[in-house]
Amino acid sequence: MEAVQKDYWYFVVLIFLPFLKVAVQQKEAVTVRLEEGMVLDCLCPWDGNLSMVSWTKVPNKDPVAVFHPEYGVAFSHQYRERIEFLRTTPMDGSISMRNVTHQDIGLYHCSVQTFPQGPWTRNIQVEDLDEPPEEDASTEPPPQEVTVADTELVAEQNNNLTIRCNHQHSGIVSQVILEKMLHGETWRIIGVCKKVEGGLVGEDYSDRGQVNCADSLDVSLHMTDVVQEDSGFYRCTFNTDAGVKTTSVQLTVTAPGGFSLSLYMMYIYIGAGAAGLFLLIAILIVAVRHRKKNRREEYRVKLHPSQRQPNFYENIHVCPRITKKSRQIRHCPVYANLQTARSFQTQRRPHDK
């Protein structure tokens, strides 16, 4: 019964809270230096009952942390185990942040819900005061960032995969930040490796894998049973004494039995080899047929009458078979092959006259 009444009064408070008092906001943002253990003050100036404290990051109003007197605290994934509510007084919504990186630079908005006077808000700008601020010469929005991957990976769905940011460091590395960007979204920190007081500190904010930090501050992300949502860009930012170095990896997850780059290249190689073999066979067949055709033409030329050797002899009809008593032999010459170039005359015997 008490729980029902508590929910009822809480609902009534939410309805009538805007009519009790308009939110009071500190107009000018307070600047805080980006440093380890920095404190973002959010102390409500009046007394009352604190209902809730919420922190967001402008301009996208990304949730950072929430405190509720009854339900406790809740943190965004990338701020988990990095933020602590100080609670020095009952109306204090201040927080402290550790393991800070340059990704923590920005404008933070604190909202303190109180009863009965209403909400009170404050803006805090976190800047790296060690570097000179960049001059904003124009009010135009910055151009959309175009990401070009240094390495492309293709993995089949439900397989295991390890993404490594291989980079040849030109200096001493003090911190490495591993980020992920899905298609059409902003970069999100999923892992941090840094050296603090001579020791190695690793932070894993990934919900789809395990971030591993090596002593040389080389970062790797091991994922099991990858899915389509794991596709996107992964970026490693190396903070060194020689400057900031970045390297990026593009991951494409294909459906089981779908497109595979290695399988596709294997098909290309097999097809090219088969086409080359067929072409060689076709050339050999054409060459053999052409050779046979030439031989056949040469044989036909040899058989042509114009190409035959001339016969200098001509056949004379054989004398018919006659008897010894017959005298027709006088008018029938003896069979012989005679050269056409020479002519002979048959000499007559004296008694034939």
Coordinates of C-alpha atoms in Angstrom, one line a residue, residues 45-346:
P45 CA 21.9 26.8 -4.1
W46 CA 18.7 26.3 -2.1
D47 CA 17.5 23.8 0.4
G48 CA 14.7 21.3 -0.1
N49 CA 14.2 17.6 -1.1
L50 CA 16.3 16.3 -4.0
S51 CA 14.3 14.2 -6.4
M52 CA 16.8 13.4 -9.1
V53 CA 20.1 14.5 -10.6
S54 CA 20.9 13.9 -14.3
W55 CA 24.0 14.7 -16.4
T56 CA 24.0 14.9 -20.2
K57 CA 26.5 15.9 -22.8
V58 CA 25.6 18.6 -25.3
P59 CA 24.8 19.0 -28.2
N60 CA 23.3 15.5 -28.7
K61 CA 22.2 15.2 -25.1
D62 CA 24.0 11.9 -24.7
P63 CA 23.2 10.5 -21.2
V64 CA 26.1 10.5 -18.8
A65 CA 24.9 9.7 -15.3
V66 CA 21.7 9.7 -13.2
F67 CA 21.2 9.8 -9.4
H68 CA 18.0 9.0 -7.6
P69 CA 17.7 9.0 -3.8
E70 CA 15.7 5.8 -3.8
Y71 CA 16.8 3.8 -6.9
G72 CA 20.4 4.7 -6.8
V73 CA 22.7 5.6 -9.7
A74 CA 22.9 4.7 -13.3
F75 CA 25.7 5.4 -15.8
S76 CA 26.0 5.4 -19.5
H77 CA 28.2 2.5 -20.8
Q78 CA 31.2 4.6 -21.8
Y79 CA 31.2 6.4 -18.4
R80 CA 30.7 3.3 -16.3
E81 CA 33.2 2.9 -13.5
R82 CA 34.6 6.3 -14.4
I83 CA 32.1 8.7 -12.7
E84 CA 31.3 9.0 -9.0
F85 CA 28.7 11.2 -7.3
L86 CA 30.3 13.2 -4.5
R87 CA 27.1 13.8 -2.4
T88 CA 28.9 16.2 0.0
T89 CA 25.4 17.7 0.9
P90 CA 21.9 16.5 0.4
M91 CA 21.5 19.0 -2.6
D92 CA 24.8 18.2 -4.2
G93 CA 24.8 16.6 -7.6
S94 CA 28.5 17.1 -8.4
I95 CA 30.5 14.3 -10.0
S96 CA 34.1 13.4 -10.4
M97 CA 35.6 11.7 -13.4
R98 CA 38.7 9.6 -13.7
N99 CA 40.6 7.9 -16.5
V100 CA 39.8 11.0 -18.6
T101 CA 40.6 11.2 -22.3
H102 CA 40.3 13.9 -25.0
Q103 CA 36.9 12.4 -25.8
D104 CA 35.7 13.8 -22.5
I105 CA 36.1 17.4 -23.8
G106 CA 32.8 19.1 -24.3
L107 CA 29.8 20.8 -22.7
Y108 CA 28.1 19.0 -19.9
H109 CA 24.6 19.8 -18.6
C110 CA 23.5 19.2 -15.0
S111 CA 19.9 19.2 -14.0
V112 CA 18.9 18.9 -10.3
Q113 CA 15.2 18.2 -9.6
T114 CA 14.1 19.5 -6.2
F115 CA 10.9 19.8 -4.3
P116 CA 9.1 22.2 -3.8
Q117 CA 11.2 24.9 -5.6
G118 CA 11.7 23.0 -8.8
P119 CA 14.7 22.2 -11.0
W120 CA 18.0 23.9 -11.1
T121 CA 20.5 23.5 -14.0
R122 CA 24.1 24.3 -14.7
N123 CA 26.4 24.0 -17.8
I124 CA 30.1 23.1 -17.5
Q125 CA 32.6 23.3 -20.3
V126 CA 35.5 20.9 -20.1
E127 CA 38.5 22.0 -22.1
D128 CA 42.1 21.0 -22.5
L129 CA 43.7 24.2 -21.3
D130 CA 47.2 23.0 -22.1
E131 CA 46.5 23.5 -25.8
P132 CA 45.4 26.8 -27.3
P133 CA 41.7 26.9 -28.3
E134 CA 41.0 26.7 -32.0
E135 CA 39.5 29.8 -33.6
D136 CA 36.1 29.4 -35.1
A137 CA 36.3 31.6 -38.2
S138 CA 32.8 30.8 -39.4
T139 CA 29.5 29.7 -38.1
E140 CA 29.0 27.1 -40.7
P141 CA 28.7 23.5 -39.5
P142 CA 31.9 21.4 -39.9
P143 CA 32.0 19.2 -43.0
Q144 CA 31.0 15.6 -42.5
E145 CA 33.9 13.4 -41.6
V146 CA 35.0 11.0 -44.3
T147 CA 36.6 7.9 -42.9
V148 CA 39.1 6.0 -45.0
A149 CA 40.1 2.6 -43.5
D150 CA 43.7 1.6 -43.4
T151 CA 42.7 -2.1 -43.3
E152 CA 39.6 -3.9 -44.5
L153 CA 38.3 -7.1 -42.9
V154 CA 35.5 -9.4 -44.0
A155 CA 34.1 -11.9 -41.6
E156 CA 31.2 -14.4 -41.9
Q157 CA 28.4 -14.2 -39.4
N158 CA 28.7 -16.3 -36.3
N159 CA 32.5 -16.6 -36.7
N160 CA 35.1 -15.3 -34.3
L161 CA 37.3 -12.3 -35.1
T162 CA 40.1 -10.3 -33.6
I163 CA 40.7 -6.7 -34.6
R164 CA 44.2 -5.4 -34.1
C165 CA 45.3 -1.8 -34.5
N166 CA 48.8 -2.4 -35.8
H167 CA 50.8 0.8 -35.8
Q168 CA 54.5 1.6 -36.0
H169 CA 54.9 4.0 -33.2
S170 CA 57.3 6.8 -33.8
G171 CA 57.5 7.8 -30.1
I172 CA 56.6 6.8 -26.6
V173 CA 53.0 5.9 -26.3
S174 CA 51.1 7.1 -23.2
Q175 CA 47.5 6.2 -24.1
V176 CA 45.5 4.3 -26.7
I177 CA 41.8 4.9 -27.3
L178 CA 39.8 2.3 -29.2
E179 CA 36.6 3.6 -30.8
K180 CA 33.8 2.3 -32.9
M181 CA 31.5 4.0 -35.4
L182 CA 28.5 2.4 -36.8
H183 CA 27.1 3.6 -40.2
G184 CA 25.8 7.1 -39.8
E185 CA 26.7 7.5 -36.1
T186 CA 29.4 9.2 -34.1
W187 CA 32.5 7.6 -32.7
R188 CA 32.0 5.8 -29.4
I189 CA 34.8 4.8 -27.0
I190 CA 34.9 1.0 -26.4
G191 CA 38.3 0.7 -24.8
V192 CA 41.1 2.6 -23.2
C193 CA 44.7 1.5 -22.5
K194 CA 47.0 3.9 -20.7
K195 CA 50.0 4.1 -18.4
V196 CA 49.4 5.5 -15.0
E197 CA 52.3 5.9 -12.5
G198 CA 54.3 3.3 -14.3
G199 CA 51.5 0.8 -14.4
L200 CA 49.2 -0.4 -17.2
V201 CA 45.5 0.4 -16.9
G202 CA 43.0 -1.1 -19.3
E203 CA 39.3 -0.2 -19.5
D204 CA 36.8 -2.2 -21.5
Y205 CA 33.5 -0.5 -22.5
S206 CA 32.6 -2.8 -25.3
D207 CA 29.4 -4.8 -25.1
R208 CA 30.3 -7.0 -28.1
G209 CA 33.8 -8.2 -27.4
Q210 CA 36.8 -8.1 -25.1
V211 CA 39.4 -5.4 -25.3
N212 CA 43.0 -6.5 -24.5
C213 CA 45.9 -4.2 -23.7
A214 CA 49.5 -5.2 -24.2
D215 CA 52.5 -3.8 -22.3
S216 CA 53.5 -2.0 -25.5
L217 CA 50.0 -0.4 -25.5
D218 CA 48.9 -2.4 -28.6
V219 CA 45.1 -2.8 -28.4
S220 CA 43.1 -5.7 -29.8
L221 CA 39.4 -6.4 -29.7
H222 CA 38.3 -10.1 -29.7
M223 CA 34.7 -10.8 -30.7
T224 CA 32.9 -14.1 -30.7
D225 CA 29.9 -14.9 -32.9
V226 CA 30.0 -11.7 -34.9
V227 CA 26.7 -10.3 -36.2
Q228 CA 25.7 -7.8 -38.8
E229 CA 25.6 -5.0 -36.2
D230 CA 29.3 -5.4 -35.7
S231 CA 30.0 -4.0 -39.1
G232 CA 31.5 -0.5 -39.2
F233 CA 34.7 1.4 -38.6
Y234 CA 37.1 0.8 -35.7
R235 CA 39.7 3.4 -34.8
C236 CA 42.7 3.5 -32.6
T237 CA 44.1 6.8 -31.4
F238 CA 47.7 6.7 -30.1
N239 CA 48.8 9.6 -27.9
T240 CA 52.6 9.8 -28.1
D241 CA 55.3 12.3 -27.3
A242 CA 55.6 12.9 -31.0
G243 CA 51.9 13.7 -31.5
V244 CA 48.6 11.9 -32.0
K245 CA 48.6 8.9 -34.5
T246 CA 45.5 7.1 -35.7
T247 CA 44.8 3.9 -37.6
S248 CA 41.4 2.6 -38.6
V249 CA 39.9 -0.7 -39.6
Q250 CA 36.7 -1.4 -41.6
L251 CA 34.8 -4.5 -40.7
T252 CA 32.2 -6.1 -43.0
V253 CA 30.1 -9.0 -41.7
T254 CA 28.5 -11.2 -44.3
A255 CA 25.6 -13.6 -44.0
P256 CA 26.5 -17.3 -43.7
G257 CA 27.1 -18.7 -47.2
G258 CA 27.1 -15.2 -48.6
F259 CA 29.8 -13.1 -50.2
S260 CA 33.3 -14.0 -49.2
L261 CA 36.3 -12.1 -50.6
S262 CA 38.7 -15.1 -50.4
L263 CA 36.1 -17.4 -52.0
Y264 CA 35.4 -14.8 -54.7
M265 CA 39.1 -14.5 -55.5
M266 CA 39.4 -18.2 -55.7
Y267 CA 36.6 -18.4 -58.2
I268 CA 38.3 -15.7 -60.3
Y269 CA 41.5 -17.6 -60.3
I270 CA 39.8 -20.9 -61.3
G271 CA 37.8 -19.1 -64.0
A272 CA 40.9 -17.5 -65.4
G273 CA 42.8 -20.8 -65.5
A274 CA 40.0 -22.6 -67.2
A275 CA 39.6 -19.8 -69.8
G276 CA 43.4 -20.0 -70.5
L277 CA 43.3 -23.7 -70.9
F278 CA 40.3 -23.6 -73.3
L279 CA 42.1 -20.9 -75.3
L280 CA 45.2 -23.0 -75.6
I281 CA 43.2 -26.0 -76.7
A282 CA 41.4 -23.9 -79.3
I283 CA 44.7 -22.6 -80.7
L284 CA 46.1 -26.1 -81.0
I285 CA 43.0 -27.4 -82.8
V286 CA 43.1 -24.5 -85.3
A287 CA 46.8 -25.0 -85.9
V288 CA 46.3 -28.8 -86.6
R289 CA 43.4 -28.2 -88.9
H290 CA 45.4 -25.5 -90.8
R291 CA 48.4 -27.8 -91.2
K292 CA 46.2 -30.6 -92.5
K293 CA 44.5 -28.2 -95.0
N294 CA 47.9 -27.1 -96.3
R295 CA 49.0 -30.7 -96.8
R296 CA 45.8 -31.5 -98.6
E297 CA 46.3 -28.5 -100.9
E298 CA 49.9 -29.5 -101.7
Y299 CA 48.7 -33.1 -102.6
R300 CA 46.0 -31.7 -104.9
V301 CA 48.6 -29.5 -106.6
K302 CA 50.8 -32.5 -107.3
L303 CA 47.9 -34.4 -108.8
H304 CA 46.9 -31.6 -111.2
P305 CA 47.7 -32.4 -114.9
S306 CA 49.5 -29.2 -115.4
Q307 CA 52.0 -30.2 -112.7
R308 CA 52.6 -33.7 -114.1
Q309 CA 55.9 -34.6 -115.9
P310 CA 55.5 -34.7 -119.7
N311 CA 55.5 -38.2 -121.3
F312 CA 57.8 -38.2 -124.3
Y313 CA 56.5 -41.5 -125.5
E314 CA 53.2 -42.2 -127.1
N315 CA 51.6 -45.6 -127.3
I316 CA 51.0 -47.1 -130.6
H317 CA 48.2 -49.6 -131.1
V318 CA 49.2 -53.2 -130.9
C319 CA 49.2 -55.1 -134.0
P320 CA 46.4 -57.6 -134.1
R321 CA 47.2 -61.2 -133.7
I322 CA 47.9 -62.7 -137.1
T323 CA 49.1 -66.0 -138.4
K324 CA 52.4 -66.6 -139.9
K325 CA 51.0 -67.1 -143.3
S326 CA 49.2 -63.7 -143.3
R327 CA 50.8 -60.9 -145.0
Q328 CA 48.9 -58.1 -143.1
I329 CA 52.0 -57.5 -141.0
R330 CA 53.2 -55.3 -143.7
H331 CA 50.6 -52.7 -142.8
C332 CA 50.8 -53.2 -139.0
P333 CA 53.8 -51.8 -137.3
V334 CA 55.5 -53.5 -134.3
Y335 CA 54.4 -52.1 -130.8
A336 CA 57.0 -49.7 -129.5
N337 CA 57.3 -46.5 -127.4
L338 CA 58.7 -43.8 -129.7
Q339 CA 59.8 -40.3 -128.7
T340 CA 57.6 -37.7 -130.3
A341 CA 60.5 -35.5 -131.0
R342 CA 62.0 -38.0 -133.4
S343 CA 60.3 -39.5 -136.5
F344 CA 61.3 -42.7 -138.1
Q345 CA 60.3 -44.0 -141.5
T346 CA 59.9 -47.7 -142.1

